[in-house]
mmCIF file of C-alpha atoms in Angstrom:
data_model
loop_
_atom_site.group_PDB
_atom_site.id
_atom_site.type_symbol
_atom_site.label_atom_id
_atom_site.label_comp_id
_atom_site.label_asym_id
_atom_site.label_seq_id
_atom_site.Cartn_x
_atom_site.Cartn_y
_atom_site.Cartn_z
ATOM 1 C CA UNK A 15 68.247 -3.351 -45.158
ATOM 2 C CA UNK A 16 67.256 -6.513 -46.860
ATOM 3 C CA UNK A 17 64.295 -7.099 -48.760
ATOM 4 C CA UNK A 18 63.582 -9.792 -45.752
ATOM 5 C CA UNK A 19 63.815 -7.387 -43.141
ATOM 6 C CA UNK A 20 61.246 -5.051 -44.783
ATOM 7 C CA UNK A 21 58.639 -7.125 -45.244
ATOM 8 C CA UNK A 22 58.996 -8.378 -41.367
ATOM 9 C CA UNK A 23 58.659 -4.875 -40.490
ATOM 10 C CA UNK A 24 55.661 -4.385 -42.865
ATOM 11 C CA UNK A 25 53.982 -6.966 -41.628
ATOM 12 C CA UNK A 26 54.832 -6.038 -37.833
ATOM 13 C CA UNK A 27 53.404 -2.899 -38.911
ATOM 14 C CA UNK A 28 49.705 -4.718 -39.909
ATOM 15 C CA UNK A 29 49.721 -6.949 -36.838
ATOM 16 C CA UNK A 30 50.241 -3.537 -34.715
ATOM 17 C CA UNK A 31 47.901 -1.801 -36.828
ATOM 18 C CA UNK A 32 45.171 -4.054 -36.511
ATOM 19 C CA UNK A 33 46.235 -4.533 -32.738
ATOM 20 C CA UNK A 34 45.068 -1.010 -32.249
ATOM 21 C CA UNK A 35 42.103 -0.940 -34.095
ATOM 22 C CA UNK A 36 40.636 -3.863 -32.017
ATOM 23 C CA UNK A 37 41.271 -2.088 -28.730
ATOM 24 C CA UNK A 38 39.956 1.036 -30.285
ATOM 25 C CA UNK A 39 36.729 -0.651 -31.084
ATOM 26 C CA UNK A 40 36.517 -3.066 -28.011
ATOM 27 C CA UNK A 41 37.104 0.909 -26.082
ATOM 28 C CA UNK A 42 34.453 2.143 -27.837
ATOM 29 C CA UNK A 43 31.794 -1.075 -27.635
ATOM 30 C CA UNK A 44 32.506 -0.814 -23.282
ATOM 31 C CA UNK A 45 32.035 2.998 -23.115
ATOM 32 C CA UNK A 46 28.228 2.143 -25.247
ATOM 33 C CA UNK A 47 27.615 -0.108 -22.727
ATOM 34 C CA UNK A 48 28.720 1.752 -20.328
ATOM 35 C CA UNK A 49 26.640 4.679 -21.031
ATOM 36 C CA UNK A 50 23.466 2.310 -21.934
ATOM 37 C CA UNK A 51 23.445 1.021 -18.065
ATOM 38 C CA UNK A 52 23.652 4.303 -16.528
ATOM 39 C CA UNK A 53 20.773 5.111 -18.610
ATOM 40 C CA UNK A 54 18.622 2.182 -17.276
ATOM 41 C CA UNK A 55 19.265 2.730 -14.034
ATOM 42 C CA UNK A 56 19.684 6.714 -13.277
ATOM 43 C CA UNK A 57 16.585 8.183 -11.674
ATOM 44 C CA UNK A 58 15.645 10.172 -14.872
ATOM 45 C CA UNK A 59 14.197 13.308 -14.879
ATOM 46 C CA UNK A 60 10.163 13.809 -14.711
ATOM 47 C CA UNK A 61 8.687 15.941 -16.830
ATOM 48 C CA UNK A 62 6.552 18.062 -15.381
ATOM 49 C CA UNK A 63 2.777 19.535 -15.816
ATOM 50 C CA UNK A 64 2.571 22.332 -17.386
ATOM 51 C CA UNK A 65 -1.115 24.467 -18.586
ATOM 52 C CA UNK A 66 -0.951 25.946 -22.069
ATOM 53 C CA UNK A 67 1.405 28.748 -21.184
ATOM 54 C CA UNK A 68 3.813 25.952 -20.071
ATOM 55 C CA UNK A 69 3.811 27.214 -16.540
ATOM 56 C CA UNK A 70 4.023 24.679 -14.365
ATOM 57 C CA UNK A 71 -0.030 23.838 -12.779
ATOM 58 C CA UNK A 72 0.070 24.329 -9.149
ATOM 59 C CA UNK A 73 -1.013 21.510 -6.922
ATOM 60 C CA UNK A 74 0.435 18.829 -10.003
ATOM 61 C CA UNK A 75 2.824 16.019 -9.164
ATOM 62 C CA UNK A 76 5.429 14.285 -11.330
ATOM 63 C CA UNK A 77 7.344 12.214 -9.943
ATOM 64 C CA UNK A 78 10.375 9.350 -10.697
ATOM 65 C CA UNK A 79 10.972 7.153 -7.373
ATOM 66 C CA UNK A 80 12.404 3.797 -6.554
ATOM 67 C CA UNK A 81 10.909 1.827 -4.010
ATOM 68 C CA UNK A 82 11.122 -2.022 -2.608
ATOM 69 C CA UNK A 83 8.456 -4.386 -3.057
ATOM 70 C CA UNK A 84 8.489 -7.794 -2.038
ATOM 71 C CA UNK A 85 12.274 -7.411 -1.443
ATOM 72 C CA UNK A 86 13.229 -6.128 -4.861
ATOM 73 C CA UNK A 87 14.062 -2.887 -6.201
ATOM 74 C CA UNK A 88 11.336 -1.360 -8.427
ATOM 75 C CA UNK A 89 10.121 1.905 -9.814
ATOM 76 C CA UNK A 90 7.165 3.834 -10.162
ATOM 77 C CA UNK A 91 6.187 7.061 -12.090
ATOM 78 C CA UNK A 92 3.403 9.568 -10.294
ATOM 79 C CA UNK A 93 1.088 11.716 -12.296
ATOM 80 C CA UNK A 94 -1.422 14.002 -11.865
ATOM 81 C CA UNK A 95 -3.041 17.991 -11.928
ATOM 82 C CA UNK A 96 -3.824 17.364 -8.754
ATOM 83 C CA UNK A 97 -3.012 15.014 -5.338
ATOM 84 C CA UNK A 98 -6.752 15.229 -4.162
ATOM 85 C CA UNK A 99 -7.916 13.175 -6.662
ATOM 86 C CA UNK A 100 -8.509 9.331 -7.032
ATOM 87 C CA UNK A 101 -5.619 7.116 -7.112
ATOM 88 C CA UNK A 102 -5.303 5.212 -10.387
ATOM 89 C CA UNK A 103 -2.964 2.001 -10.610
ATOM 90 C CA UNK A 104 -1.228 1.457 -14.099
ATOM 91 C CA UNK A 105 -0.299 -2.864 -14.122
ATOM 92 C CA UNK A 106 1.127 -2.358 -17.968
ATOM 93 C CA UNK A 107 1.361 -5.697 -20.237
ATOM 94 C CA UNK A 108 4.395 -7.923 -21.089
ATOM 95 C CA UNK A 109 5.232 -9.760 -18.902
ATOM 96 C CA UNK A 110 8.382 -7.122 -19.100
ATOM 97 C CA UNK A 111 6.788 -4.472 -21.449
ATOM 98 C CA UNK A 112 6.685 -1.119 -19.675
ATOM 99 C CA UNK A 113 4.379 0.971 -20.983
ATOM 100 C CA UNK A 114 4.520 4.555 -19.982
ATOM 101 C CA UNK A 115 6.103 5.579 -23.898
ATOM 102 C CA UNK A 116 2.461 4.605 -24.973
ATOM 103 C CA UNK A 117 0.376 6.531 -22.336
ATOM 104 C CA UNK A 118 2.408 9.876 -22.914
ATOM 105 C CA UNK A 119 1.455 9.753 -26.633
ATOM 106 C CA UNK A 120 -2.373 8.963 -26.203
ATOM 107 C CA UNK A 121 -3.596 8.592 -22.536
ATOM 108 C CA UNK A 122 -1.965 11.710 -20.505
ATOM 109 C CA UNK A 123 -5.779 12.981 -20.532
ATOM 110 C CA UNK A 124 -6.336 10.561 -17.498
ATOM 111 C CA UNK A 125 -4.154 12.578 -14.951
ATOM 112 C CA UNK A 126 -7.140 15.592 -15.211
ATOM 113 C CA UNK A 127 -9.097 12.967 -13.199
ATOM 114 C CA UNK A 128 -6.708 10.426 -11.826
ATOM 115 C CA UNK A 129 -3.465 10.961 -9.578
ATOM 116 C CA UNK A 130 -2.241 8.295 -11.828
ATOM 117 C CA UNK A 131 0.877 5.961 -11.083
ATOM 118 C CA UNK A 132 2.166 3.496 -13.151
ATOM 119 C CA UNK A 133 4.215 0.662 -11.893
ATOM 120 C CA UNK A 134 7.229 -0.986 -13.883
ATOM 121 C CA UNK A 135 6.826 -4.069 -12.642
ATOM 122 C CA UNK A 136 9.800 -6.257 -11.096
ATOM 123 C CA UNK A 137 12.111 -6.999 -14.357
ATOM 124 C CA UNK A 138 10.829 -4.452 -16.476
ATOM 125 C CA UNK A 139 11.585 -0.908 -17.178
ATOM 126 C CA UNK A 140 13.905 1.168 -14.609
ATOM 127 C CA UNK A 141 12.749 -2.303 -12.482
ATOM 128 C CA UNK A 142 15.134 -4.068 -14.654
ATOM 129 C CA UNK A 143 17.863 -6.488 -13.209
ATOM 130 C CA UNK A 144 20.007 -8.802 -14.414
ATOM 131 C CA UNK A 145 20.133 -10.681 -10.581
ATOM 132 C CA UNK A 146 16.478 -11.773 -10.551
ATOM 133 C CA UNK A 147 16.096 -15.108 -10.694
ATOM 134 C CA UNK A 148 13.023 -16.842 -12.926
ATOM 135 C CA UNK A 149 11.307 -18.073 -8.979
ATOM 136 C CA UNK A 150 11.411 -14.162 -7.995
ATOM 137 C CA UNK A 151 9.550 -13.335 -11.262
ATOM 138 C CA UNK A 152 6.295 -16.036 -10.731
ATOM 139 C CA UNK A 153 2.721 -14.495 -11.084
ATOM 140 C CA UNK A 154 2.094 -14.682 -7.053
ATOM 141 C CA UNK A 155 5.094 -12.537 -6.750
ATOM 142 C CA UNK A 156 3.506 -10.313 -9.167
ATOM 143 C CA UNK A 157 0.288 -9.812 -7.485
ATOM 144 C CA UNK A 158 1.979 -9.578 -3.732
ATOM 145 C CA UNK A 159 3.776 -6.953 -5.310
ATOM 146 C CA UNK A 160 0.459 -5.009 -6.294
ATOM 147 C CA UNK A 161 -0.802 -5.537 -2.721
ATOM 148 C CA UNK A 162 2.240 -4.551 -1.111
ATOM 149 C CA UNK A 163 1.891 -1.233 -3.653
ATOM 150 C CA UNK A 164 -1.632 -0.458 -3.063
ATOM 151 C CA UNK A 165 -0.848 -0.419 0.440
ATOM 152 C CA UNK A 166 2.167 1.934 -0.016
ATOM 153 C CA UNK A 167 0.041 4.018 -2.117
ATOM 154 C CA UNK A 168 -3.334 4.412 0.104
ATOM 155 C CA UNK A 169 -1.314 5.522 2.975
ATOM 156 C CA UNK A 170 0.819 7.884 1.710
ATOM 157 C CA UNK A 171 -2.075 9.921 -0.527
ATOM 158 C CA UNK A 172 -5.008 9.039 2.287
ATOM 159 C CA UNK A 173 -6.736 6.869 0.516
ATOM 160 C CA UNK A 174 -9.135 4.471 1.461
ATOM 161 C CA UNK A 175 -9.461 2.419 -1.793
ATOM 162 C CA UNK A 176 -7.442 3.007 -5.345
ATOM 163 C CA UNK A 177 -8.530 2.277 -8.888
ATOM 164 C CA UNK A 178 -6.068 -0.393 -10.602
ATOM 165 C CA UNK A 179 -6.245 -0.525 -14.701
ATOM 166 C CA UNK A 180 -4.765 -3.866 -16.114
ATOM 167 C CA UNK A 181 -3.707 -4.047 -19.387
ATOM 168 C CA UNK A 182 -2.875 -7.499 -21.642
ATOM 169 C CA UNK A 183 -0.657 -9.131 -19.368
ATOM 170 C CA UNK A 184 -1.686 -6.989 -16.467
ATOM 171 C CA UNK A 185 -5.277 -8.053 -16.467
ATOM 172 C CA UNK A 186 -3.751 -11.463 -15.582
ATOM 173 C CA UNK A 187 -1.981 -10.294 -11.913
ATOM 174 C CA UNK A 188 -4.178 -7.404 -11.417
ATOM 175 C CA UNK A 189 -7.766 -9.436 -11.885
ATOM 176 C CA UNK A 190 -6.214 -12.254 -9.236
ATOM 177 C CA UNK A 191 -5.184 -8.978 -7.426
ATOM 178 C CA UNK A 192 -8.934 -7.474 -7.549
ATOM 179 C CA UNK A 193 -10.117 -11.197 -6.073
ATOM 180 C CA UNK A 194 -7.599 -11.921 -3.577
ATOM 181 C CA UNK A 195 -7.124 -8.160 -2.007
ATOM 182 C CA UNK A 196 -10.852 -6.415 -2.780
ATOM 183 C CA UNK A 197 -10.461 -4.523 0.233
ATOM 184 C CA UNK A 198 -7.680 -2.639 -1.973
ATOM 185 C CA UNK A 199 -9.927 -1.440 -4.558
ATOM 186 C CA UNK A 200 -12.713 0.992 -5.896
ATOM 187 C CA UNK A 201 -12.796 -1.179 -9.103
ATOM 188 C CA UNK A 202 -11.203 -3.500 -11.698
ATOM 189 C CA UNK A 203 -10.455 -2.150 -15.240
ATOM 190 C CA UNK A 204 -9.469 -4.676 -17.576
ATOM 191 C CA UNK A 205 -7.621 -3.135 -21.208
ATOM 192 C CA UNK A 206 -7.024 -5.620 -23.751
ATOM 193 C CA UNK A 207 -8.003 -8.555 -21.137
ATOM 194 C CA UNK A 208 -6.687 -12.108 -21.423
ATOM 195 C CA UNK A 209 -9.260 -14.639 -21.007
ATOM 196 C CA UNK A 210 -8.721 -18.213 -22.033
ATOM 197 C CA UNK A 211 -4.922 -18.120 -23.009
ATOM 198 C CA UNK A 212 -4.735 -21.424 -24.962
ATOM 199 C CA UNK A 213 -7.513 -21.066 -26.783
ATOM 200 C CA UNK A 214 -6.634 -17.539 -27.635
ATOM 201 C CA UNK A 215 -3.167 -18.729 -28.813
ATOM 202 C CA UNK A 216 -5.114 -21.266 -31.042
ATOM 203 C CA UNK A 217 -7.274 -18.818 -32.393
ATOM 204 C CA UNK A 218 -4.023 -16.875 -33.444
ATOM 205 C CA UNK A 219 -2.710 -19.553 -35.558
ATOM 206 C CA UNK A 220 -6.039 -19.472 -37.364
ATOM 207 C CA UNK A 221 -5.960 -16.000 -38.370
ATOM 208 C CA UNK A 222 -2.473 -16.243 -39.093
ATOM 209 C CA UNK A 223 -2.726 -19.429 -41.174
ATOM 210 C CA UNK A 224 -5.457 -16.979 -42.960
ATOM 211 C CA UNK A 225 -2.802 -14.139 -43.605
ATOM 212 C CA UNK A 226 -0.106 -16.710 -44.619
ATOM 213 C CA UNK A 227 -2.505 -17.852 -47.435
ATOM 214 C CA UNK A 228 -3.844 -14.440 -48.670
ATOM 215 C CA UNK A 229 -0.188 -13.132 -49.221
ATOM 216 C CA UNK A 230 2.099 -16.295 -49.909
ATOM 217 C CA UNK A 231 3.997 -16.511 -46.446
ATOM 218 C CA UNK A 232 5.039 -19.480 -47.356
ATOM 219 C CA UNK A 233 7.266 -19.202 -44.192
ATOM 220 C CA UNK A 234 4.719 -18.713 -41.826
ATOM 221 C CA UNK A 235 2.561 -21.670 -43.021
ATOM 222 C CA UNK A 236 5.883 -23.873 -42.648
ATOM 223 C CA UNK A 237 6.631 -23.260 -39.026
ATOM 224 C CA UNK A 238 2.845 -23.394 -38.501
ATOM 225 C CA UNK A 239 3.291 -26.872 -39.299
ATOM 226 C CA UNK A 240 6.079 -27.118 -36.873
ATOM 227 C CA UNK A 241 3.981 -25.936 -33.810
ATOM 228 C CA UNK A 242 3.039 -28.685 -31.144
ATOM 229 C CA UNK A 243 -0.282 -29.235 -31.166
ATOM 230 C CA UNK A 244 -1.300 -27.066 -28.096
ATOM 231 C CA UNK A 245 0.214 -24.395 -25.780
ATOM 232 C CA UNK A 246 2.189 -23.096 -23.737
ATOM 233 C CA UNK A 247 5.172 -23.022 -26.461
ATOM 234 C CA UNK A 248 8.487 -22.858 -25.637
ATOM 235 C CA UNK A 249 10.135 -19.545 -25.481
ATOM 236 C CA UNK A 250 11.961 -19.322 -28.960
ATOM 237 C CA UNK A 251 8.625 -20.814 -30.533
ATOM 238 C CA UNK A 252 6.570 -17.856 -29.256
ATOM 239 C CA UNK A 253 9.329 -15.452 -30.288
ATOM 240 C CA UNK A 254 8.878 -16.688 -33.548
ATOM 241 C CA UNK A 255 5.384 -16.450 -33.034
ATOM 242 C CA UNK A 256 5.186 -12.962 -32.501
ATOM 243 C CA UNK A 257 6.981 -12.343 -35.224
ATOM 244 C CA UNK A 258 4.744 -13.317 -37.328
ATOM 245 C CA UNK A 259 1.858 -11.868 -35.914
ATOM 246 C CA UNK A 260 4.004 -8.672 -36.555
ATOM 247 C CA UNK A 261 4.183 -9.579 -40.110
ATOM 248 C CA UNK A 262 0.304 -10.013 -40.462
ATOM 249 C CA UNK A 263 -0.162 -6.685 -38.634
ATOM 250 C CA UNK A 264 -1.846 -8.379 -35.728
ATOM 251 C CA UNK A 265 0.650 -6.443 -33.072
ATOM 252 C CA UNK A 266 -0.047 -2.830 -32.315
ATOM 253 C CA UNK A 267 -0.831 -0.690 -35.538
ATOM 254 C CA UNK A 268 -1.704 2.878 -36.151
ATOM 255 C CA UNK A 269 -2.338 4.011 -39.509
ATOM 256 C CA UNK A 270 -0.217 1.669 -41.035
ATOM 257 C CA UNK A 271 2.941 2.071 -38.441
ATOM 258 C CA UNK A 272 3.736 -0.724 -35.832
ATOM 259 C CA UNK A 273 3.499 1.805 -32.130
ATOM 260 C CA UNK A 274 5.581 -0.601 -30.770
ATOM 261 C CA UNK A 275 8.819 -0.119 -33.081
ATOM 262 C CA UNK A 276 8.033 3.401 -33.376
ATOM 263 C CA UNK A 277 7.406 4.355 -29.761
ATOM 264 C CA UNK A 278 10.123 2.452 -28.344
ATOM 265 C CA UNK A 279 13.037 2.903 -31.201
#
């Protein structure tokens, strides 16, 4: 065999090689996916309520369930020691930010007084898909959706009114909820509420200005400069944004750890 004919071989031998390897990898990439979707969108298991024996409290409810609102496939989670008690309406922030990693780490006291449900709004969460379109995801939407819910809610646990709890985003669609369905509701409880979204955003790039000029973010101050001069910003402007907010510590912090990152990880 001539010294020709090995080297074609050889090199038959790498393209094959490296053939296989690909496909290996591209194999392994569509099972991750794979297994990534079935974990957004399986039911999930709830975990139930349990006293300090860890037997589980008689009377409790924990519950995973998919329902429709407003045409559109969403999910809710249902807590609580016990169904005779008032109904409380999670509305977490975002927009698309579900919250319910952050209320079983510090708020799980509430379901002692509150059969409490929290809603993964359209987009977000289990409520995730890909097929929405950005006119399905307007704010009106979002607050139909809440009345739609409430009404769900009130009828299947007797209820005559609900509480609903509104946090950053959710103050937004559940305050214009509160005003344009009152019949709904015991009361409004705004977390975190938004008030004055322009000017807040302004006040942001003041205090971050501040933190780029105490610690030499010499980055920051640049794309400061960059900004138009008022909101709303474009979408990869307020990515960037948040960013550095995250920098200066001005997202959600706990003894020197960012919640967000460490909750959601």
């Amino acid at each position: 065999m001539t010294e020709q004919t090995n080297s074609k071989i050889k090199n038959k031998i790498r393209f094959l090689t490296k053939l296989l390897l690909w496909m290996v990898t591209g194999l392994i990439l569509l099972a991750g996916i794979f297994i990534i979707v079935l974990g957004i969108r399986s039911t999930g298991k709830p975990t139930p309520i349990v006293d300090e024996q860890g037997h589980l409290v008689e009377g409790s409810i924990s519950e995973i369930e998919e329902i429709e609102l407003g045409g559109v496939k969403q999910w809710i989670i249902t807590r609580a020691i016990d169904t005779n008690k008032p109904l409380l309406l999670f509305v977490h922030g975002g927009p698309g930010s579900t919250e319910f990693p952050f209320y079983k780490q510090y708020a799980t006291q509430l379901e002692q007084d509150f059969i409490v449900v929290h809603w993964e709004q359209r987009g977000a969460g289990k409520s995730f898909s890909s097929e929405l379109t950005v006119d399905q995801l307007s704010v009106d939407h979002f607050v139909s959706d809440i009345d739609e819910l409430s009404r769900l809610l009130k009828s299947r646990y007797q209820k005559k009114k609900i509480y609903i709890l509104g946090h950053s985003w959710g103050t937004t669609i559940a305050t214009l909820a509160a005003y344009r369905y009152p019949e709904h509701f015991h009361a409004y409880i705004g977390m975190g509420q938004e008030v004055q979204l322009k000017a807040a955003q302004l006040v942001s790039n003041e205090m971050l200005k501040d933190c780029a000029e105490k610690h030499g973010y010499d980055e920051i101050l640049a794309g400061l400069k960059q900004l138009p001069p008022e909101p709303p910003y474009a979408y990869d402007i307020e990515i960037k944004r948040y960013n550095w907010i995250d920098k200066c510590r001005g997202s959600v912090y706990y003894e020197g750890t960012n919640m967000f990152k460490e909750l959601y990880r």
